[in-house]
CSV table of C-alpha atoms in Angstrom, one decimal:
chain,number,residue,atom,x,y,z
A,1,MET,CA,4.3,16.5,-7.6
A,2,LYS,CA,2.1,19.4,-8.6
A,3,ALA,CA,-1.1,18.0,-10.2
A,4,THR,CA,-0.8,20.5,-13.1
A,5,LEU,CA,2.4,18.7,-14.3
A,6,LEU,CA,0.9,15.2,-14.3
A,7,ASP,CA,-1.2,14.9,-17.5
A,8,SER,CA,1.5,13.2,-19.5
A,9,VAL,CA,2.5,11.0,-16.6
A,10,ILE,CA,-1.0,9.7,-16.0
A,11,PHE,CA,-1.6,9.0,-19.6
A,12,ARG,CA,1.6,6.9,-19.8
A,13,VAL,CA,0.7,5.1,-16.5
A,14,GLY,CA,-2.5,4.2,-18.3
A,15,LEU,CA,-0.5,2.7,-21.1
A,16,LEU,CA,1.6,0.8,-18.6
A,17,ALA,CA,-1.4,-0.6,-16.7
A,18,ALA,CA,-2.8,-1.9,-20.0
A,19,LEU,CA,0.5,-3.6,-20.9
A,20,ARG,CA,0.8,-5.1,-17.4
A,21,SER,CA,-2.7,-6.6,-17.7
A,22,ARG,CA,-2.0,-8.1,-21.1
A,23,LYS,CA,1.3,-9.5,-19.8
A,24,LEU,CA,-0.7,-11.3,-17.1
A,25,ASN,CA,-3.3,-12.7,-19.5
A,26,GLY,CA,-5.9,-10.1,-18.8
A,27,GLN,CA,-5.8,-10.1,-15.0
A,28,ILE,CA,-7.1,-6.9,-13.5
A,29,ILE,CA,-4.7,-4.1,-12.6
A,30,GLY,CA,-5.6,-1.3,-10.3
A,31,VAL,CA,-4.7,2.4,-10.7
A,32,MET,CA,-5.1,4.8,-7.8
A,33,ILE,CA,-4.9,8.6,-8.2
A,34,THR,CA,-3.7,10.0,-4.9
A,35,ALA,CA,-0.8,11.8,-3.3
A,36,SER,CA,-1.3,10.5,0.3
A,37,HIS,CA,0.0,13.0,2.9
A,38,ASN,CA,1.2,15.6,0.4
A,39,PRO,CA,-0.4,19.1,0.1
A,40,PRO,CA,-3.7,19.5,-1.7
A,41,ASP,CA,-2.2,20.9,-4.9
A,42,ASP,CA,-0.1,17.8,-5.4
A,43,ASN,CA,-1.3,14.5,-6.9
A,44,GLY,CA,0.2,11.2,-7.9
A,45,VAL,CA,-0.5,7.7,-9.1
A,46,LYS,CA,-0.1,4.1,-7.7
A,47,LEU,CA,-0.4,0.8,-9.6
A,48,VAL,CA,-1.8,-2.3,-8.0
A,49,ASP,CA,-0.9,-5.8,-9.2
A,50,PRO,CA,-3.6,-8.6,-9.3
A,51,MET,CA,-3.2,-9.9,-5.7
A,52,GLY,CA,-3.5,-6.4,-4.4
A,53,GLU,CA,0.2,-5.9,-3.9
A,54,MET,CA,2.2,-3.1,-5.3
A,55,LEU,CA,3.5,-3.2,-8.9
A,56,GLU,CA,6.2,-5.8,-9.4
A,57,GLU,CA,9.6,-4.1,-8.9
A,58,SER,CA,10.9,-5.2,-12.3
A,59,TRP,CA,8.1,-3.2,-14.0
A,60,GLU,CA,9.0,0.0,-12.2
A,61,ALA,CA,11.8,0.5,-14.6
A,62,TYR,CA,9.4,0.4,-17.5
A,63,GLY,CA,7.2,3.0,-15.8
A,64,THR,CA,10.1,5.3,-15.3
A,65,THR,CA,11.2,5.0,-18.9
A,66,LEU,CA,7.7,5.7,-20.2
A,67,ALA,CA,7.2,8.6,-17.8
A,68,ASN,CA,10.5,10.2,-18.9
A,69,ALA,CA,10.1,9.7,-22.6
A,70,PRO,CA,10.9,13.2,-24.1
A,71,SER,CA,8.4,13.0,-27.0
A,72,ASP,CA,5.3,11.1,-28.3
A,73,ASP,CA,7.6,9.2,-30.7
A,74,LYS,CA,9.7,8.0,-27.8
A,75,VAL,CA,6.6,7.0,-25.9
A,76,LEU,CA,5.5,4.9,-28.8
A,77,GLU,CA,9.0,3.4,-29.2
A,78,THR,CA,9.1,2.6,-25.5
A,79,TYR,CA,5.6,1.1,-25.6
A,80,GLU,CA,6.6,-1.2,-28.5
A,81,ASN,CA,9.9,-2.1,-26.8
A,82,ILE,CA,8.0,-3.3,-23.7
A,83,ILE,CA,5.7,-5.4,-25.8
A,84,GLY,CA,8.7,-7.0,-27.4
A,85,GLU,CA,10.8,-7.5,-24.3
A,86,CYS,CA,7.9,-9.0,-22.3
A,87,HIS,CA,6.5,-11.0,-25.2
A,88,ILE,CA,3.1,-9.5,-24.7
A,89,ASP,CA,0.2,-10.7,-26.9
A,90,ARG,CA,-1.6,-7.6,-28.3
A,91,ASP,CA,-4.8,-9.5,-28.8
A,92,THR,CA,-5.2,-10.3,-25.1
A,93,LYS,CA,-7.9,-8.3,-23.5
A,94,ALA,CA,-6.7,-5.8,-20.9
A,95,ASN,CA,-8.6,-5.0,-17.7
A,96,VAL,CA,-8.1,-2.1,-15.4
A,97,VAL,CA,-9.9,-0.7,-12.4
A,98,PHE,CA,-9.3,2.7,-10.9
A,99,ALA,CA,-10.3,5.2,-8.2
A,100,ARG,CA,-9.2,8.5,-6.7
A,101,ASP,CA,-9.0,10.4,-3.4
A,102,THR,CA,-10.8,13.7,-2.7
A,103,ARG,CA,-8.2,16.1,-4.4
A,104,ALA,CA,-9.7,18.7,-6.7
A,105,SER,CA,-7.4,17.6,-9.5
A,106,GLY,CA,-8.6,14.0,-9.3
A,107,PRO,CA,-11.5,14.1,-11.9
A,108,HIS,CA,-9.3,15.7,-14.5
A,109,LEU,CA,-6.5,13.2,-14.1
A,110,ILE,CA,-9.0,10.3,-14.2
A,111,SER,CA,-10.2,11.6,-17.6
A,112,ILE,CA,-6.6,11.5,-18.8
A,113,LEU,CA,-6.2,8.0,-17.6
A,114,MET,CA,-9.4,6.9,-19.4
A,115,GLU,CA,-8.1,8.4,-22.6
A,116,ALA,CA,-5.1,6.1,-22.4
A,117,LEU,CA,-7.2,3.1,-21.6
A,118,LYS,CA,-9.5,3.8,-24.5
A,119,ALA,CA,-6.5,4.2,-26.8
A,120,THR,CA,-5.3,0.8,-25.9
A,121,ASP,CA,-8.7,-0.9,-26.1
A,122,THR,CA,-8.7,-1.7,-22.4
A,123,ALA,CA,-11.8,-2.6,-20.5
A,124,TYR,CA,-12.1,-0.5,-17.3
A,125,THR,CA,-14.3,0.2,-14.3
A,126,ASP,CA,-14.3,3.6,-12.4
A,127,TYR,CA,-14.8,3.0,-8.7
A,128,LYS,CA,-14.9,6.8,-8.1
A,129,LEU,CA,-13.9,7.8,-4.5
A,130,LEU,CA,-12.0,5.1,-2.5
A,131,THR,CA,-9.2,4.9,0.0
A,132,THR,CA,-6.1,3.4,-1.5
A,133,PRO,CA,-6.4,0.2,0.5
A,134,GLN,CA,-10.0,-0.2,-0.6
A,135,LEU,CA,-8.8,-0.3,-4.3
A,136,HIS,CA,-6.1,-2.8,-3.4
A,137,TYR,CA,-8.8,-4.9,-1.7
A,138,ILE,CA,-11.2,-4.8,-4.7
A,139,THR,CA,-8.4,-5.6,-7.1
A,140,ARG,CA,-7.5,-8.7,-5.2
A,141,CYS,CA,-11.2,-9.7,-4.8
A,142,LEU,CA,-11.9,-9.4,-8.6
A,143,ASN,CA,-8.9,-11.5,-9.5
A,144,THR,CA,-9.6,-14.3,-7.0
A,145,LYS,CA,-13.4,-14.4,-7.3
A,146,GLY,CA,-14.6,-18.0,-7.8
A,147,THR,CA,-11.3,-19.5,-6.8
A,148,GLU,CA,-10.1,-21.2,-3.6
A,149,TYR,CA,-8.2,-18.0,-2.8
A,150,ALA,CA,-11.4,-15.8,-3.0
A,151,TYR,CA,-10.7,-12.8,-0.8
A,152,GLY,CA,-14.2,-11.3,-0.5
A,153,GLU,CA,-17.0,-9.5,-2.3
A,154,PRO,CA,-15.3,-7.1,-4.9
A,155,THR,CA,-17.2,-4.0,-3.9
A,156,GLU,CA,-16.9,-1.1,-1.4
A,157,GLN,CA,-20.0,-2.6,0.3
A,158,GLY,CA,-18.2,-6.0,0.5
A,159,TYR,CA,-15.2,-4.3,2.1
A,160,TYR,CA,-17.4,-2.9,4.9
A,161,GLU,CA,-19.3,-6.1,5.4
A,162,LYS,CA,-16.2,-8.2,5.7
A,163,ALA,CA,-14.7,-5.8,8.2
A,164,ALA,CA,-17.8,-5.8,10.3
A,165,ALA,CA,-18.3,-9.5,10.4
A,166,SER,CA,-14.7,-10.3,11.2
A,167,LEU,CA,-14.6,-7.6,13.9
A,168,LYS,CA,-17.6,-9.2,15.6
A,169,ALA,CA,-16.0,-12.7,15.4
A,170,ALA,CA,-12.6,-11.4,16.7
A,171,MET,CA,-14.1,-9.8,19.8
A,172,GLN,CA,-15.5,-13.1,21.1
A,173,GLY,CA,-18.0,-11.2,23.2
A,174,ARG,CA,-15.5,-8.9,24.9
A,175,GLN,CA,-16.3,-5.2,25.5
A,176,PHE,CA,-14.5,-2.1,24.2
A,177,SER,CA,-13.4,0.4,26.8
A,178,GLY,CA,-14.1,4.0,26.1
A,179,SER,CA,-14.0,5.7,22.7
A,180,VAL,CA,-11.4,6.4,20.1
A,181,THR,CA,-11.2,9.8,18.4
A,182,VAL,CA,-10.0,9.5,14.7
A,183,ASP,CA,-8.6,12.4,12.8
A,184,CYS,CA,-9.2,11.7,9.1
A,185,ALA,CA,-6.8,14.4,7.7
A,186,ASN,CA,-9.8,16.0,5.9
A,187,GLY,CA,-9.3,13.2,3.3
A,188,VAL,CA,-11.1,10.3,1.7
A,189,GLY,CA,-10.8,8.3,4.9
A,190,GLY,CA,-13.4,10.6,6.6
A,191,PRO,CA,-16.5,9.6,4.5
A,192,LYS,CA,-15.2,6.0,4.2
A,193,LEU,CA,-14.8,5.6,8.0
A,194,ARG,CA,-18.3,7.1,8.5
A,195,GLU,CA,-19.6,4.5,6.1
A,196,LEU,CA,-17.8,1.7,7.9
A,197,ILE,CA,-19.3,2.8,11.2
A,198,LYS,CA,-22.8,2.3,9.8
A,199,HIS,CA,-22.0,-1.4,9.5
A,200,LEU,CA,-20.7,-1.7,13.0
A,201,PRO,CA,-22.7,-2.2,16.2
A,202,SER,CA,-23.3,1.2,18.0
A,203,SER,CA,-21.7,1.9,21.4
A,204,SER,CA,-25.1,1.4,23.0
A,205,GLU,CA,-25.1,-2.1,21.5
A,206,GLY,CA,-21.7,-2.9,23.0
A,207,GLY,CA,-19.8,-1.7,19.9
A,208,LEU,CA,-16.8,0.6,19.5
A,209,GLU,CA,-17.5,4.3,19.9
A,210,ILE,CA,-15.6,6.1,17.1
A,211,LYS,CA,-15.5,9.8,17.2
A,212,VAL,CA,-14.7,11.2,13.7
A,213,VAL,CA,-12.9,14.6,13.4
A,214,ASN,CA,-11.2,16.4,10.5
A,215,ASP,CA,-13.4,14.9,7.8
A,216,ASP,CA,-14.2,18.0,5.8
A,217,VAL,CA,-13.8,16.9,2.1
A,218,LEU,CA,-15.9,19.7,0.7
A,219,LYS,CA,-13.0,22.1,1.0
A,220,PRO,CA,-10.1,20.4,-0.8
A,221,GLU,CA,-7.6,23.0,0.5
A,222,ARG,CA,-8.0,21.6,4.1
A,223,LEU,CA,-6.6,18.2,3.1
A,224,ASN,CA,-3.7,17.3,5.4
A,225,HIS,CA,-3.6,20.9,6.7
A,226,GLN,CA,-2.6,20.8,10.4
A,227,CYS,CA,-4.0,17.3,10.7
A,228,GLY,CA,-3.3,13.8,9.6
A,229,ALA,CA,-0.7,11.1,10.5
A,230,ASP,CA,2.2,13.0,9.0
A,231,PHE,CA,1.4,16.2,10.9
A,232,VAL,CA,1.2,14.3,14.2
A,233,LYS,CA,4.3,12.2,13.6
A,234,THR,CA,6.4,15.2,12.5
A,235,ASN,CA,5.2,17.7,15.1
A,236,GLN,CA,4.9,15.2,18.0
A,237,ARG,CA,1.5,16.7,19.0
A,238,ALA,CA,-2.1,16.3,18.4
A,239,PRO,CA,-3.8,18.3,15.6
A,240,PRO,CA,-4.9,21.8,16.9
A,241,SER,CA,-8.5,20.8,16.2
A,242,SER,CA,-8.3,17.8,18.6
A,243,HIS,CA,-9.9,18.4,22.0
A,244,ALA,CA,-9.7,14.9,23.4
A,245,ALA,CA,-9.5,14.5,27.1
A,246,PRO,CA,-6.4,13.2,28.9
A,247,MET,CA,-6.0,9.4,28.5
A,248,THR,CA,-8.4,9.3,25.6
A,249,ARG,CA,-7.3,7.1,22.7
A,250,CYS,CA,-6.7,9.1,19.5
A,251,ALA,CA,-5.6,8.1,16.0
A,252,SER,CA,-4.7,10.0,12.8
A,253,LEU,CA,-5.0,8.7,9.2
A,254,ASP,CA,-3.1,10.1,6.3
A,255,GLY,CA,-4.8,11.6,3.2
A,256,ASP,CA,-5.6,8.3,1.4
A,257,ALA,CA,-6.0,6.2,4.6
A,258,ASP,CA,-3.2,3.8,4.0
A,259,ARG,CA,-1.5,4.5,7.3
A,260,ILE,CA,-2.4,5.3,10.9
A,261,ILE,CA,-0.7,6.3,14.1
A,262,PHE,CA,-2.2,6.5,17.6
A,263,TYR,CA,-1.5,8.8,20.5
A,264,PHE,CA,-2.8,10.3,23.7
A,265,ASN,CA,-2.2,13.0,26.3
A,266,ASP,CA,-1.3,11.6,29.7
A,267,THR,CA,-2.7,12.8,33.0
A,268,ASP,CA,0.0,15.5,33.1
A,269,GLY,CA,-0.9,16.7,29.6
A,270,ILE,CA,2.2,15.2,28.1
A,271,PHE,CA,1.8,14.0,24.5
A,272,ARG,CA,2.5,10.3,24.0
A,273,LEU,CA,3.0,8.9,20.4
A,274,LEU,CA,2.0,5.3,19.6
A,275,ASP,CA,3.5,5.0,16.1
A,276,GLY,CA,4.0,2.1,13.6
A,277,ASP,CA,6.6,0.5,15.8
A,278,ARG,CA,4.1,0.3,18.6
A,279,ILE,CA,1.4,-1.1,16.3
A,280,ALA,CA,3.8,-3.8,15.1
A,281,THR,CA,4.9,-4.9,18.5
A,282,LEU,CA,1.3,-4.9,19.8
A,283,ALA,CA,0.2,-7.1,16.8
A,284,ALA,CA,3.1,-9.4,17.2
A,285,LEU,CA,2.6,-9.8,20.9
A,286,PHE,CA,-1.1,-10.6,20.5
A,287,ILE,CA,-0.8,-12.9,17.4
A,288,GLY,CA,2.1,-14.8,19.0
A,289,ASP,CA,0.0,-15.3,22.2
A,290,LEU,CA,-3.0,-16.4,20.2
A,291,ALA,CA,-1.0,-19.0,18.2
A,292,ARG,CA,0.4,-20.5,21.4
A,293,SER,CA,-3.0,-20.5,23.1
A,294,ALA,CA,-4.6,-22.1,20.1
A,295,GLY,CA,-2.0,-24.9,20.1
A,296,LEU,CA,-0.2,-23.7,17.0
A,297,GLY,CA,2.8,-22.1,18.6
A,298,GLU,CA,5.2,-24.6,17.1
A,299,LYS,CA,3.5,-24.6,13.7
A,300,LEU,CA,3.4,-20.9,13.0
A,301,LYS,CA,6.6,-18.9,12.7
A,302,VAL,CA,5.7,-15.3,13.5
A,303,GLY,CA,8.2,-12.6,12.6
A,304,VAL,CA,8.5,-8.8,12.6
A,305,VAL,CA,9.9,-6.7,9.7
A,306,GLN,CA,11.3,-3.2,10.4
A,307,THR,CA,13.4,-0.5,8.7
A,308,ALA,CA,16.5,1.2,10.1
A,309,TYR,CA,14.2,4.0,11.3
A,310,ALA,CA,12.5,1.7,13.8
A,311,ASN,CA,13.3,2.7,17.4
A,312,GLY,CA,16.0,0.5,18.8
A,313,ALA,CA,13.9,-0.1,21.9
A,314,SER,CA,11.1,-1.7,19.8
A,315,THR,CA,13.6,-4.0,18.1
A,316,ALA,CA,15.0,-5.1,21.5
A,317,TYR,CA,11.5,-5.6,22.9
A,318,VAL,CA,10.5,-7.9,20.0
A,319,ALA,CA,13.8,-9.9,20.1
A,320,GLN,CA,14.3,-10.1,23.9
A,321,ASP,CA,10.8,-9.9,25.4
A,322,LEU,CA,8.6,-11.4,22.7
A,323,ARG,CA,11.4,-13.7,21.6
A,324,LEU,CA,10.4,-13.3,17.9
A,325,PRO,CA,12.8,-12.9,14.9
A,326,VAL,CA,13.3,-9.4,13.6
A,327,VAL,CA,14.3,-8.6,10.0
A,328,CYS,CA,15.5,-5.2,8.9
A,329,THR,CA,14.9,-4.1,5.2
A,330,ALA,CA,15.6,-1.0,3.1
A,331,THR,CA,13.1,1.8,3.5
A,332,GLY,CA,9.9,1.4,1.4
A,333,VAL,CA,6.8,-0.7,2.0
A,334,LYS,CA,7.5,-2.9,-1.0
A,335,HIS,CA,10.7,-4.2,0.7
A,336,LEU,CA,8.9,-4.8,4.1
A,337,HIS,CA,6.0,-6.6,2.5
A,338,HIS,CA,8.3,-8.9,0.5
A,339,ALA,CA,10.3,-9.8,3.6
A,340,ALA,CA,7.1,-10.4,5.6
A,341,THR,CA,6.0,-13.0,3.2
A,342,LYS,CA,9.0,-15.2,4.2
A,343,PHE,CA,7.3,-15.8,7.6
A,344,ASP,CA,4.2,-17.9,8.3
A,345,VAL,CA,2.9,-14.7,9.9
A,346,GLY,CA,4.8,-11.6,9.0
A,347,VAL,CA,4.1,-8.3,10.8
A,348,TYR,CA,5.5,-5.2,9.2
A,349,PHE,CA,5.0,-1.5,9.9
A,350,GLU,CA,7.1,1.5,9.1
A,351,ALA,CA,7.4,4.0,12.0
A,352,ASN,CA,5.1,6.4,10.1
A,353,GLY,CA,2.2,3.9,10.6
A,354,HIS,CA,2.1,2.2,7.2
A,355,GLY,CA,1.9,-1.6,7.5
A,356,THR,CA,-0.1,-4.7,7.9
A,357,VAL,CA,0.1,-8.4,8.8
A,358,VAL,CA,0.4,-11.1,6.1
A,359,PHE,CA,-0.4,-14.8,6.5
A,360,SER,CA,1.2,-17.3,4.2
A,361,ASP,CA,-1.0,-19.8,2.4
A,362,LEU,CA,0.4,-22.6,4.6
A,363,ALA,CA,-0.4,-20.6,7.7
A,364,LEU,CA,-3.9,-20.0,6.6
A,365,LYS,CA,-4.4,-23.7,5.9
A,366,ARG,CA,-3.1,-24.7,9.3
A,367,ILE,CA,-5.2,-22.1,11.1
A,368,ASN,CA,-8.4,-23.0,9.2
A,369,LYS,CA,-7.9,-26.8,9.4
A,370,TYR,CA,-6.5,-27.2,12.9
A,371,ALA,CA,-8.8,-29.1,15.3
A,372,PRO,CA,-8.7,-27.5,18.8
A,373,GLN,CA,-8.1,-29.8,21.8
A,374,SER,CA,-9.9,-27.7,24.4
A,375,PRO,CA,-12.4,-24.8,24.8
A,376,ALA,CA,-9.5,-22.4,25.5
A,377,GLN,CA,-7.8,-23.5,22.2
A,378,SER,CA,-11.1,-23.2,20.4
A,379,SER,CA,-11.6,-19.6,21.6
A,380,ALA,CA,-8.1,-18.5,20.6
A,381,LEU,CA,-8.4,-20.2,17.3
A,382,GLU,CA,-11.6,-18.5,16.4
A,383,THR,CA,-10.1,-15.1,17.3
A,384,LEU,CA,-7.0,-15.9,15.1
A,385,ARG,CA,-9.2,-17.0,12.2
A,386,ALA,CA,-11.2,-13.7,12.5
A,387,LEU,CA,-8.0,-11.7,12.5
A,388,THR,CA,-7.0,-13.2,9.1
A,389,ALA,CA,-10.2,-11.7,7.7
A,390,LEU,CA,-10.1,-8.4,9.6
A,391,ILE,CA,-6.6,-7.5,8.5
A,392,ASN,CA,-6.3,-6.2,5.0
A,393,GLN,CA,-3.3,-8.3,3.9
A,394,THR,CA,-2.9,-6.6,0.6
A,395,VAL,CA,-1.4,-3.4,1.9
A,396,GLY,CA,-1.3,-1.1,4.9
A,397,ASP,CA,-4.9,0.0,5.6
A,398,ALA,CA,-5.7,2.6,8.3
A,399,LEU,CA,-9.3,1.5,8.8
A,400,SER,CA,-8.4,-2.2,9.1
A,401,ASP,CA,-5.4,-1.4,11.4
A,402,LEU,CA,-7.7,0.8,13.5
A,403,LEU,CA,-10.0,-2.1,14.2
A,404,LEU,CA,-7.1,-4.5,14.7
A,405,VAL,CA,-5.6,-2.3,17.4
A,406,GLU,CA,-9.0,-1.9,19.1
A,407,VAL,CA,-9.6,-5.6,19.2
A,408,ILE,CA,-6.2,-6.3,20.8
A,409,LEU,CA,-6.7,-3.6,23.4
A,410,ALA,CA,-10.1,-5.0,24.3
A,411,HIS,CA,-8.8,-8.5,24.6
A,412,LYS,CA,-6.0,-7.4,26.8
A,413,GLY,CA,-8.0,-4.9,28.8
A,414,TRP,CA,-5.5,-2.2,28.1
A,415,GLY,CA,-5.8,1.5,27.6
A,416,PRO,CA,-3.3,3.7,25.9
A,417,LYS,CA,-1.1,3.9,29.0
A,418,GLU,CA,-0.7,0.2,29.3
A,419,TRP,CA,0.2,-0.1,25.7
A,420,ASP,CA,2.7,2.7,26.0
A,421,LEU,CA,4.4,1.0,29.0
A,422,THR,CA,5.3,-2.2,27.0
A,423,TYR,CA,8.7,-0.6,26.4
A,424,THR,CA,10.4,2.9,26.6
A,425,ASP,CA,11.4,4.5,23.3
A,426,LEU,CA,15.0,5.6,23.1
A,427,PRO,CA,15.3,9.4,22.3
A,428,ASN,CA,15.8,9.9,18.6
A,429,ARG,CA,16.6,12.6,16.2
A,430,LEU,CA,16.3,13.0,12.4
A,431,VAL,CA,18.5,15.7,10.8
A,432,ARG,CA,18.5,16.8,7.1
A,433,VAL,CA,22.0,17.6,5.7
A,434,GLU,CA,22.3,19.3,2.4
A,435,VAL,CA,25.1,18.0,0.2
A,436,ALA,CA,26.4,18.9,-3.3
A,437,ASP,CA,25.8,15.4,-4.7
A,438,ARG,CA,23.7,12.8,-2.8
A,439,SER,CA,24.6,10.1,-5.3
A,440,ILE,CA,28.1,9.6,-3.7
A,441,PHE,CA,26.4,8.3,-0.5
A,442,LYS,CA,25.9,4.6,-1.2
A,443,ALA,CA,24.2,2.6,1.6
A,444,VAL,CA,24.2,-1.1,2.3
A,445,ASP,CA,23.0,-3.5,5.0
A,446,ALA,CA,19.3,-2.4,4.8
A,447,GLU,CA,20.6,1.2,4.5
A,448,ARG,CA,22.2,1.1,7.9
A,449,ARG,CA,25.8,1.5,6.7
A,450,LEU,CA,27.6,3.6,4.1
A,451,GLU,CA,30.0,1.8,1.7
A,452,SER,CA,30.9,5.2,0.1
A,453,PRO,CA,32.4,7.7,0.4
A,454,LEU,CA,35.2,5.5,1.8
A,455,GLY,CA,36.0,6.0,5.4
A,456,VAL,CA,32.8,7.8,6.3
A,457,GLN,CA,31.2,4.8,8.0
A,458,ALA,CA,34.3,4.3,10.1
A,459,GLN,CA,33.9,7.9,11.4
A,460,ILE,CA,30.2,7.3,12.1
A,461,ASP,CA,31.1,4.1,14.0
A,462,ALA,CA,33.7,5.9,16.1
A,463,ALA,CA,31.2,8.6,17.0
A,464,VAL,CA,28.5,6.1,17.9
A,465,ARG,CA,30.8,4.2,20.3
A,466,LYS,CA,31.1,7.2,22.6
A,467,PHE,CA,27.4,7.1,23.5
A,468,LYS,CA,25.4,4.7,25.6
A,469,ASN,CA,22.8,2.8,23.5
A,470,GLY,CA,24.1,4.9,20.6
A,471,ARG,CA,23.0,4.1,17.0
A,472,SER,CA,23.2,6.3,13.9
A,473,PHE,CA,23.1,6.0,10.2
A,474,ALA,CA,23.0,8.3,7.1
A,475,ARG,CA,20.8,7.7,4.1
A,476,ALA,CA,20.7,9.7,0.9
A,477,SER,CA,17.3,11.3,0.0
A,478,GLY,CA,15.5,9.8,-3.0
A,479,THR,CA,14.3,13.2,-4.2
A,480,GLU,CA,16.8,16.0,-3.3
A,481,ASP,CA,20.5,16.6,-2.8
A,482,ALA,CA,20.3,15.9,0.9
A,483,VAL,CA,21.3,13.1,3.3
A,484,ARG,CA,19.1,12.2,6.3
A,485,VAL,CA,20.9,11.4,9.5
A,486,TYR,CA,19.1,9.3,12.1
A,487,ALA,CA,20.5,9.0,15.7
A,488,GLU,CA,19.4,7.6,19.0
A,489,ALA,CA,21.0,7.3,22.4
A,490,ALA,CA,20.2,6.8,26.1
A,491,THR,CA,19.3,10.5,26.8
A,492,ARG,CA,17.8,13.4,24.8
A,493,SER,CA,21.0,15.5,25.1
A,494,GLU,CA,23.3,12.6,24.0
A,495,THR,CA,21.0,11.9,21.1
A,496,GLU,CA,21.2,15.5,19.9
A,497,ASP,CA,25.0,15.5,20.4
A,498,LEU,CA,25.4,12.3,18.4
A,499,ALA,CA,23.1,13.5,15.6
A,500,GLN,CA,25.1,16.7,15.2
A,501,LYS,CA,28.4,14.9,15.2
A,502,VAL,CA,27.2,12.5,12.4
A,503,ALA,CA,25.7,15.4,10.5
A,504,THR,CA,29.0,17.1,10.6
A,505,ILE,CA,30.8,14.0,9.2
A,506,VAL,CA,28.2,13.8,6.4
A,507,ARG,CA,28.4,17.5,5.6
A,508,GLN,CA,32.2,17.4,5.3
A,509,ALA,CA,32.1,14.2,3.2
A,510,GLY,CA,29.5,15.9,0.9
A,511,GLY,CA,31.6,18.9,0.3
A,512,GLN,CA,29.4,21.4,2.1
């Protein structure tokens, strides 16, 4: 959304954050001002619950009602209604922490947020410029400090020190091979990655050589311009500013550094994408192997969570080659994160590169208390323990995920080619279809099937059956009168044919 339209929204989000903190007996709530991969003139806001997770879903409705209130009187009425419905004690002290990315509109919106917090007598701390995952990390650290669930030192410095220490422990003396070039989308991830590098061993000391590109935050208009994870994923090519040599590992962050994708050009100059599906399968492979090598294979249930947009080849690889359970959820990180917590070790990534690994409390106890029976088990166990600290379990974190991938590749002795060869993606196509009214398209089964309009799913099924390895689904956009059609099949031409056939079915059903 254009930042110039957000003043009233940000103020009302401040009211909501204060209410949420009071409802939770004064626990600290986080507020992040960012618009991720959107253009520089946009901005937005995210709320963080006490354990670093996204705002509880039941409270999203309150936020929507507050944001859409047509007048100040209605805002006050909604505010009072929330207090009543949630039985909130007005005398409970509220606590909020907040930060922003590098957008030019950030300081002004922060000032609006502070006005709301002052109006509600809320204690607050301004953490200035942070990546979104860093604020999630700090929020959890603050709320768990001094408890058995303490997550780390609740500062930006603490974030870097924890990452550096766990990286060293996870490597177990192994060496990194070559460098990795990281495109920071000219966003907040640039200066934060450079700060992280200061805490890591240099390449001359056996550390990872990280080459930082696209980290110009002095010109806000360059944010996400022909760079960043979304540009690379959408255009299926490296940023124009990238001059990496063939077979060089490359990665791109998004504007607030909560997602990352990898890629490389092969020896023939062909672009090869290593997206969120690839990161998830790599992590699941490695963690599953570590658990077995540590003697915990039967005591830790590792599972992978995907959305319908995950490539079918990745799903087959996890189920058939890795022999791990796969769960499909509706689109949206909140759905994946929730499903991942059902496993002892839940690996989740959207194809766009947003994801992480979560360890249950039971899994952490077993990992930390298990007594290894051999030197080999001890080595695997130490690496597994280090990964539980290296991974930012609160939310997808591009910097944490970058280090995770590099650790795994070093342990396996792989370059990008070997990683790419784990399975072959099915050709896929995403088509946007304009419709008169998107609300008539109701999806079920993790958004993989349409229950309305009646008869449309049967037509899609009939079209899919005509293609080898065919799969297609249609999902209404959440923001515009359009339906997105995803299709995949054995060949590029068959995929295109299937996508157009299903798009035609949707177009006719939508009255266009």
